[in-house]
mmCIF file of C-alpha atoms in Angstrom:
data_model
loop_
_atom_site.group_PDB
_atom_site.id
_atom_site.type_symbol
_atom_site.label_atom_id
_atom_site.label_comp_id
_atom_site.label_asym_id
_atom_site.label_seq_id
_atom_site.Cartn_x
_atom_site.Cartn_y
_atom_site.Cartn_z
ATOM 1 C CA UNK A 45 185.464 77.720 78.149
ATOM 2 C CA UNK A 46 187.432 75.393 80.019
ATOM 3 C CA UNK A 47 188.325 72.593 82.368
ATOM 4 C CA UNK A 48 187.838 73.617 85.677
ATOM 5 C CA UNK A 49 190.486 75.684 87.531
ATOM 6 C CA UNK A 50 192.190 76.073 90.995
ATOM 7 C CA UNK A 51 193.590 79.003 92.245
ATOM 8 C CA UNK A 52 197.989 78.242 92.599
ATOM 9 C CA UNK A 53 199.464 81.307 95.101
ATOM 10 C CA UNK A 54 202.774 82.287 93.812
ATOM 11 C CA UNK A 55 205.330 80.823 95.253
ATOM 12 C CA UNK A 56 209.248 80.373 94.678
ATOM 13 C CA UNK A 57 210.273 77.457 91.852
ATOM 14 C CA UNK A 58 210.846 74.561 93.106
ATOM 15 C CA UNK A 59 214.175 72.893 94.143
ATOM 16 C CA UNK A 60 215.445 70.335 91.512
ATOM 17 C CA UNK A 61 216.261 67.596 93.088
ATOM 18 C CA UNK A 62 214.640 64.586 92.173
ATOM 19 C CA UNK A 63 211.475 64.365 95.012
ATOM 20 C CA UNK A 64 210.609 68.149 94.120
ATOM 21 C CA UNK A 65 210.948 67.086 89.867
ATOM 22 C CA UNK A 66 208.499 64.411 90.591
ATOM 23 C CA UNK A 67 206.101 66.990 92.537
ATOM 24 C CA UNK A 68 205.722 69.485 89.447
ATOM 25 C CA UNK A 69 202.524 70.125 88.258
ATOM 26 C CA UNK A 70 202.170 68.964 84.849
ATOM 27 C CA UNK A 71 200.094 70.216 81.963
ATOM 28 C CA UNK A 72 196.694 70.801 83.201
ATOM 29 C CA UNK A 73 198.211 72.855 86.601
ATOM 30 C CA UNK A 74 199.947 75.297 84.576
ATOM 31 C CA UNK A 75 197.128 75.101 81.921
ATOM 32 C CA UNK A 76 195.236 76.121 85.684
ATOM 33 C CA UNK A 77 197.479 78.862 86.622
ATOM 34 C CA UNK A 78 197.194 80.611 83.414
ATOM 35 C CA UNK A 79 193.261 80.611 84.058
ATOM 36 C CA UNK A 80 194.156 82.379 86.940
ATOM 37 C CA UNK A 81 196.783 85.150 85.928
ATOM 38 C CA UNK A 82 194.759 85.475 82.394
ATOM 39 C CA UNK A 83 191.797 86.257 84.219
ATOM 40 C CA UNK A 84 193.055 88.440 86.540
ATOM 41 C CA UNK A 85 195.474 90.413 84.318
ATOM 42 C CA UNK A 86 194.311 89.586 80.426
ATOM 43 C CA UNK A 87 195.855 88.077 78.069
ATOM 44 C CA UNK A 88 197.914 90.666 76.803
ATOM 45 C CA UNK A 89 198.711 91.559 80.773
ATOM 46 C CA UNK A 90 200.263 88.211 81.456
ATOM 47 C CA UNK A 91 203.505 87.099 80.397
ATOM 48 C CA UNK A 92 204.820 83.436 80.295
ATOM 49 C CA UNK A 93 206.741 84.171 83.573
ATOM 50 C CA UNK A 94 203.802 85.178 84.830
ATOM 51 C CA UNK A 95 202.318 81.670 84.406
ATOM 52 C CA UNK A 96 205.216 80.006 85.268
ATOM 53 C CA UNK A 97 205.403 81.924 88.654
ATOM 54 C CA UNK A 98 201.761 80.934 89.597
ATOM 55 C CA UNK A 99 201.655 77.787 88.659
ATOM 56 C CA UNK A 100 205.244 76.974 90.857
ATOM 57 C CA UNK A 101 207.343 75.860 87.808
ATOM 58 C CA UNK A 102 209.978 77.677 85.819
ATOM 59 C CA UNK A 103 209.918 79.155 82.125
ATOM 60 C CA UNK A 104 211.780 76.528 80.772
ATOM 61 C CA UNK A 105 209.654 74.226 82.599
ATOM 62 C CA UNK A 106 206.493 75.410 80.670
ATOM 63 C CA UNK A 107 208.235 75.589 77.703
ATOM 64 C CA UNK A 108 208.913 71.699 78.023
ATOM 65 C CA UNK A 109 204.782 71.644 77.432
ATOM 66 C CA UNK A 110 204.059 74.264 75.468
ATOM 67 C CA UNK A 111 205.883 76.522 72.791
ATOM 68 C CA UNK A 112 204.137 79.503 73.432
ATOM 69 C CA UNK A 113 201.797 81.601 75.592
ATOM 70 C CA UNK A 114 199.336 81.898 72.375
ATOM 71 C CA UNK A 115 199.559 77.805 72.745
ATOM 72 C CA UNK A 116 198.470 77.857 76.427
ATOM 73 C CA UNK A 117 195.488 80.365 75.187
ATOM 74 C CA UNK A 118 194.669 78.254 72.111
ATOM 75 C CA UNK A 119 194.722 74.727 74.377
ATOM 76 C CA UNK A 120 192.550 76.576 77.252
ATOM 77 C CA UNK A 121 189.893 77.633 74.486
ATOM 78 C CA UNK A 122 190.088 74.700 72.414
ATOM 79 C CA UNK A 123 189.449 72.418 75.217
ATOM 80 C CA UNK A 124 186.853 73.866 76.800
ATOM 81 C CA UNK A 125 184.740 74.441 73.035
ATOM 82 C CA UNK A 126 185.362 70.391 72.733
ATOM 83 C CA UNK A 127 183.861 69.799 76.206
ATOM 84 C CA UNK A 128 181.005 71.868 75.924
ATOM 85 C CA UNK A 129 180.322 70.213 72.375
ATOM 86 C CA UNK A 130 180.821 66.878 73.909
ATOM 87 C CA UNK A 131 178.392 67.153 76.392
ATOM 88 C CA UNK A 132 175.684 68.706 74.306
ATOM 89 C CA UNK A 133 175.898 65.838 71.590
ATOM 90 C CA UNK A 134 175.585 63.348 74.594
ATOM 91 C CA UNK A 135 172.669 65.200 76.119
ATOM 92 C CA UNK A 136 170.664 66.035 73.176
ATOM 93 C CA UNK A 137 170.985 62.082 72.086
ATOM 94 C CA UNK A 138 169.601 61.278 75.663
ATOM 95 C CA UNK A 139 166.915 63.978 75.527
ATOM 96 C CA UNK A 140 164.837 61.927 73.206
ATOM 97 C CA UNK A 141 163.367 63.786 70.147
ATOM 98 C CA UNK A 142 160.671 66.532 71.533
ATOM 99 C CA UNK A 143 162.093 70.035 70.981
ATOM 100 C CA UNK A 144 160.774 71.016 74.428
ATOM 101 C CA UNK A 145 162.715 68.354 76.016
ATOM 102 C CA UNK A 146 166.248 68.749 73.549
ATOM 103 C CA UNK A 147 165.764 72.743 75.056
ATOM 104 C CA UNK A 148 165.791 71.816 78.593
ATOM 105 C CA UNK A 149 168.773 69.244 77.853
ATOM 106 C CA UNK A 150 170.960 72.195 75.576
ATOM 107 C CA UNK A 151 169.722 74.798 78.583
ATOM 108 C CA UNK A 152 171.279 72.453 81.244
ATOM 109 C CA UNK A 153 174.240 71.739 80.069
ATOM 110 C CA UNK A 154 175.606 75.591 78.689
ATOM 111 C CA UNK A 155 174.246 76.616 82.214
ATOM 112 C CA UNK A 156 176.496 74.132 83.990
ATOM 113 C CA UNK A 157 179.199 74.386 82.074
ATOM 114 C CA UNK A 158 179.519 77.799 82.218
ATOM 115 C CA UNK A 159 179.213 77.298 86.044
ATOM 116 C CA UNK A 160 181.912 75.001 86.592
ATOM 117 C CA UNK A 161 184.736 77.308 85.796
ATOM 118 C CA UNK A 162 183.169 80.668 85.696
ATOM 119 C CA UNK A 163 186.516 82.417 85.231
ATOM 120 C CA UNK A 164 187.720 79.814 82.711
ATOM 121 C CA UNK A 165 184.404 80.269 80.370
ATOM 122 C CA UNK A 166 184.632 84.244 81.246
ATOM 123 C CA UNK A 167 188.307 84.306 79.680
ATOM 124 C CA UNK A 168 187.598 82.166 76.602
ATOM 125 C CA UNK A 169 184.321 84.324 75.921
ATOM 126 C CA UNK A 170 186.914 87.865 76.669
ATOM 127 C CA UNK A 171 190.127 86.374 74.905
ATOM 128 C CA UNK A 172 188.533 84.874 71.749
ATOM 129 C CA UNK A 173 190.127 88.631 70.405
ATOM 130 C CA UNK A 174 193.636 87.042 71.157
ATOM 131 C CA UNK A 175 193.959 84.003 69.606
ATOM 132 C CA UNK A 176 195.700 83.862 66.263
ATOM 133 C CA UNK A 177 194.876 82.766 62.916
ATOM 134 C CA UNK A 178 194.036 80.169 61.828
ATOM 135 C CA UNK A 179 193.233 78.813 65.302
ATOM 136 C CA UNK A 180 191.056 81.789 66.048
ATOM 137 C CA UNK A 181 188.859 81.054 62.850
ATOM 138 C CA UNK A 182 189.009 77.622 63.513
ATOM 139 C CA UNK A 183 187.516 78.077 66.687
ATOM 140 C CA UNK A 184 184.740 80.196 65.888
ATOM 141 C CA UNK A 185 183.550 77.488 63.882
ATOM 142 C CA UNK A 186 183.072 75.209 66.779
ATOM 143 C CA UNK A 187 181.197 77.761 68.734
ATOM 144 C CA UNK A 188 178.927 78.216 65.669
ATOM 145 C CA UNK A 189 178.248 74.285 65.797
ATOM 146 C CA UNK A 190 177.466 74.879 69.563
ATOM 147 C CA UNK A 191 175.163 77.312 68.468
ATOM 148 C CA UNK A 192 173.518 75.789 65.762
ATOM 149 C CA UNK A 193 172.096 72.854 67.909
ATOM 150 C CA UNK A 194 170.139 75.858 69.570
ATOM 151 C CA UNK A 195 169.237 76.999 66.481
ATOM 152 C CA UNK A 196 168.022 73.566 64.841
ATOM 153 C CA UNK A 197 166.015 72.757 68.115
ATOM 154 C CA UNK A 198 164.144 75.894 67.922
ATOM 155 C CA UNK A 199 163.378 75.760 64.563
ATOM 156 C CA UNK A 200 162.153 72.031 64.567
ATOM 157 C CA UNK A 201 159.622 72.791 67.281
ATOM 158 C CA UNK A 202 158.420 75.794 65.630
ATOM 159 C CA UNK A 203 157.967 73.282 62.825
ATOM 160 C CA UNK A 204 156.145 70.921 64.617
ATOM 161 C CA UNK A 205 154.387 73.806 66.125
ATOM 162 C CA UNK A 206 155.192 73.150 69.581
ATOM 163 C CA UNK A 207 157.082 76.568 69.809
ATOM 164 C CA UNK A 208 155.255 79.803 68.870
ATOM 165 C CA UNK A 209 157.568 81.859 68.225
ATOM 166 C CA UNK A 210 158.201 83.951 65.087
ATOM 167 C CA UNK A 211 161.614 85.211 66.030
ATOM 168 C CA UNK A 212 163.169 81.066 66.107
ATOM 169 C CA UNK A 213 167.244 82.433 64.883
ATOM 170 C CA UNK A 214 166.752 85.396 66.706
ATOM 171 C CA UNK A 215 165.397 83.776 70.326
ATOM 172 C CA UNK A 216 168.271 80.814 69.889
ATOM 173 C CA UNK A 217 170.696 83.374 69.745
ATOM 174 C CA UNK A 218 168.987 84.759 72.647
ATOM 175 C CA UNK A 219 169.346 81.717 74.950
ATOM 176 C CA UNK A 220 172.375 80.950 74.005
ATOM 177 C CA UNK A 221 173.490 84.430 75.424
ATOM 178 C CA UNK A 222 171.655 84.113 78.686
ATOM 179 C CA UNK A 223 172.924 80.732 79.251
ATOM 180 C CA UNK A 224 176.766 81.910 78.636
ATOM 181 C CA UNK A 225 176.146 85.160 80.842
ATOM 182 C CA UNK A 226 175.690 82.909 84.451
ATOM 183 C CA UNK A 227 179.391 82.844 84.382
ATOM 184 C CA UNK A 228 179.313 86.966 85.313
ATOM 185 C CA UNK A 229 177.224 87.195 87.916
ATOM 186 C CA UNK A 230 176.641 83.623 89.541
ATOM 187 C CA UNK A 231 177.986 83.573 93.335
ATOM 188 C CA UNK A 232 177.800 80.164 95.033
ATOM 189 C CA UNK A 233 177.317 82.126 98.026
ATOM 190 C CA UNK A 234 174.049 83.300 96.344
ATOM 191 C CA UNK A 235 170.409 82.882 97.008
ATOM 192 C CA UNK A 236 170.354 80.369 94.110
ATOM 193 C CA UNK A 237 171.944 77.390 93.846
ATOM 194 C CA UNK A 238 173.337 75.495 90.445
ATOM 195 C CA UNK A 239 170.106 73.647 89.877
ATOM 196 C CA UNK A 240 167.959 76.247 90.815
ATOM 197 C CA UNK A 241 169.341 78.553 88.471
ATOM 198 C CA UNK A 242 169.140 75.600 85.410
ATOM 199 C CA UNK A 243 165.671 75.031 86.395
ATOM 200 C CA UNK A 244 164.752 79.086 85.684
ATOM 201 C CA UNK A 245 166.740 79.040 82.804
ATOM 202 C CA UNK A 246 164.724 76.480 81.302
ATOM 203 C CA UNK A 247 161.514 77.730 81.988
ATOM 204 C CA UNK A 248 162.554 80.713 80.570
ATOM 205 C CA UNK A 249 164.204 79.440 77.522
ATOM 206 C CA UNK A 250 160.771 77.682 76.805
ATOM 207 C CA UNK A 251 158.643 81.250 77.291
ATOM 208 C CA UNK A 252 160.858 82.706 74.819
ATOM 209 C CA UNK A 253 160.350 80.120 72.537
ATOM 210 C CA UNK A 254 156.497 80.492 73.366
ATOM 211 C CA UNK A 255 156.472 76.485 73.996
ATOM 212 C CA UNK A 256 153.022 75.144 73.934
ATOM 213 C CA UNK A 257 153.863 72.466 76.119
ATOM 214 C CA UNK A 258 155.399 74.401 79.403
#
């Protein structure tokens, strides 16, 4: 989970005079490049020069904005779990208060997001391994709040009897996982576009939930 990223080609550092300072890419490109290298190499594969290389800027240059490679990881993941939380909260106040409808709105947006930066969401689902403690505990927690407004819509509409189902944790959990898993196999190249693909998703979030209302 993350903003989204743009490819950087390696390239030599630049010059240092003062027109090439001013043309340095500041937090969010190298935050951008290490999407990049991380996801094609792994965590653990990529070293700080690696990042620095890709994202045209020297060590000491990323060291002016971050301390550490574990801080680039922890600022990627940490970013992109506020984001996604962000948008949910938004979404689920505009969605009204029917279950069906708060499902459609939680469906949309962890579809979406997970579309916007598939390699980004792909590395902070793979990586989650590499962060420290207590960042890495910290975080968890944050993806459990994602998941519990899954959880709570599920279970109110099987309390108000507008979702069958007798599996409610179990089929939240369930969605959730679908959801997240566009970012491995969605091609925008594809026979499905972004909407098309939310659309399915929904109606197939809301079978699983055996929704009485379609």
């Amino acid at each position: 989970m993350a903003s989204p990223a743009r490819p950087h080609p390696a390239r030599p550092h630049p010059a240092t005079s003062g027109s090439s300072r001013s043309s340095l890419p500041g937090e969010s490109g190298i935050l951008d490049a290490a999407i990049a290298v991380m996801a094609e190499h792994g965590y653990h594969g990529t070293s700080v020069r690696d990042i620095a290389v890709r994202a045209g800027v020297s060590p000491a240059a990323l060291y002016h904005h971050f301390t550490s490679k574990q801080q680039v990881l922890a600022t990627i993941m940490e970013r992109g779990i506020e984001a996604l939380l962000h948008r949910t909260s938004t979404a689920l106040d505009a969605a009204g208060e029917h279950p069906a409808d708060r499902l459609r709105a939680l469906v949309e947006v962890q579809v979406l997001f997970h579309l916007e930066d598939q390699r980004g969401t792909l590395l902070g689902t793979s990586e989650l391994r590499a962060l420290e403690e207590p960042v890495r505990s910290a975080h968890r927690a944050k993806r459990l709040q994602q998941q519990r407004y899954f959880d709570a819509t599920v279970a109110d509409g099987v309390a108000r009897e507008v979702f069958t189902t007798s599996l409610p944790d179990e089929a939240a959990r369930a969605i959730v996982v679908m959801c997240t898993g566009v970012a491995g196999w969605f091609s925008a190249g594809g026979r499905l576009s972004r909407a098309q693909v939310v659309r399915r998703y929904q109606r197939l979030a809301l079978d699983m939930v055996g929704s009485r209302t379609g």
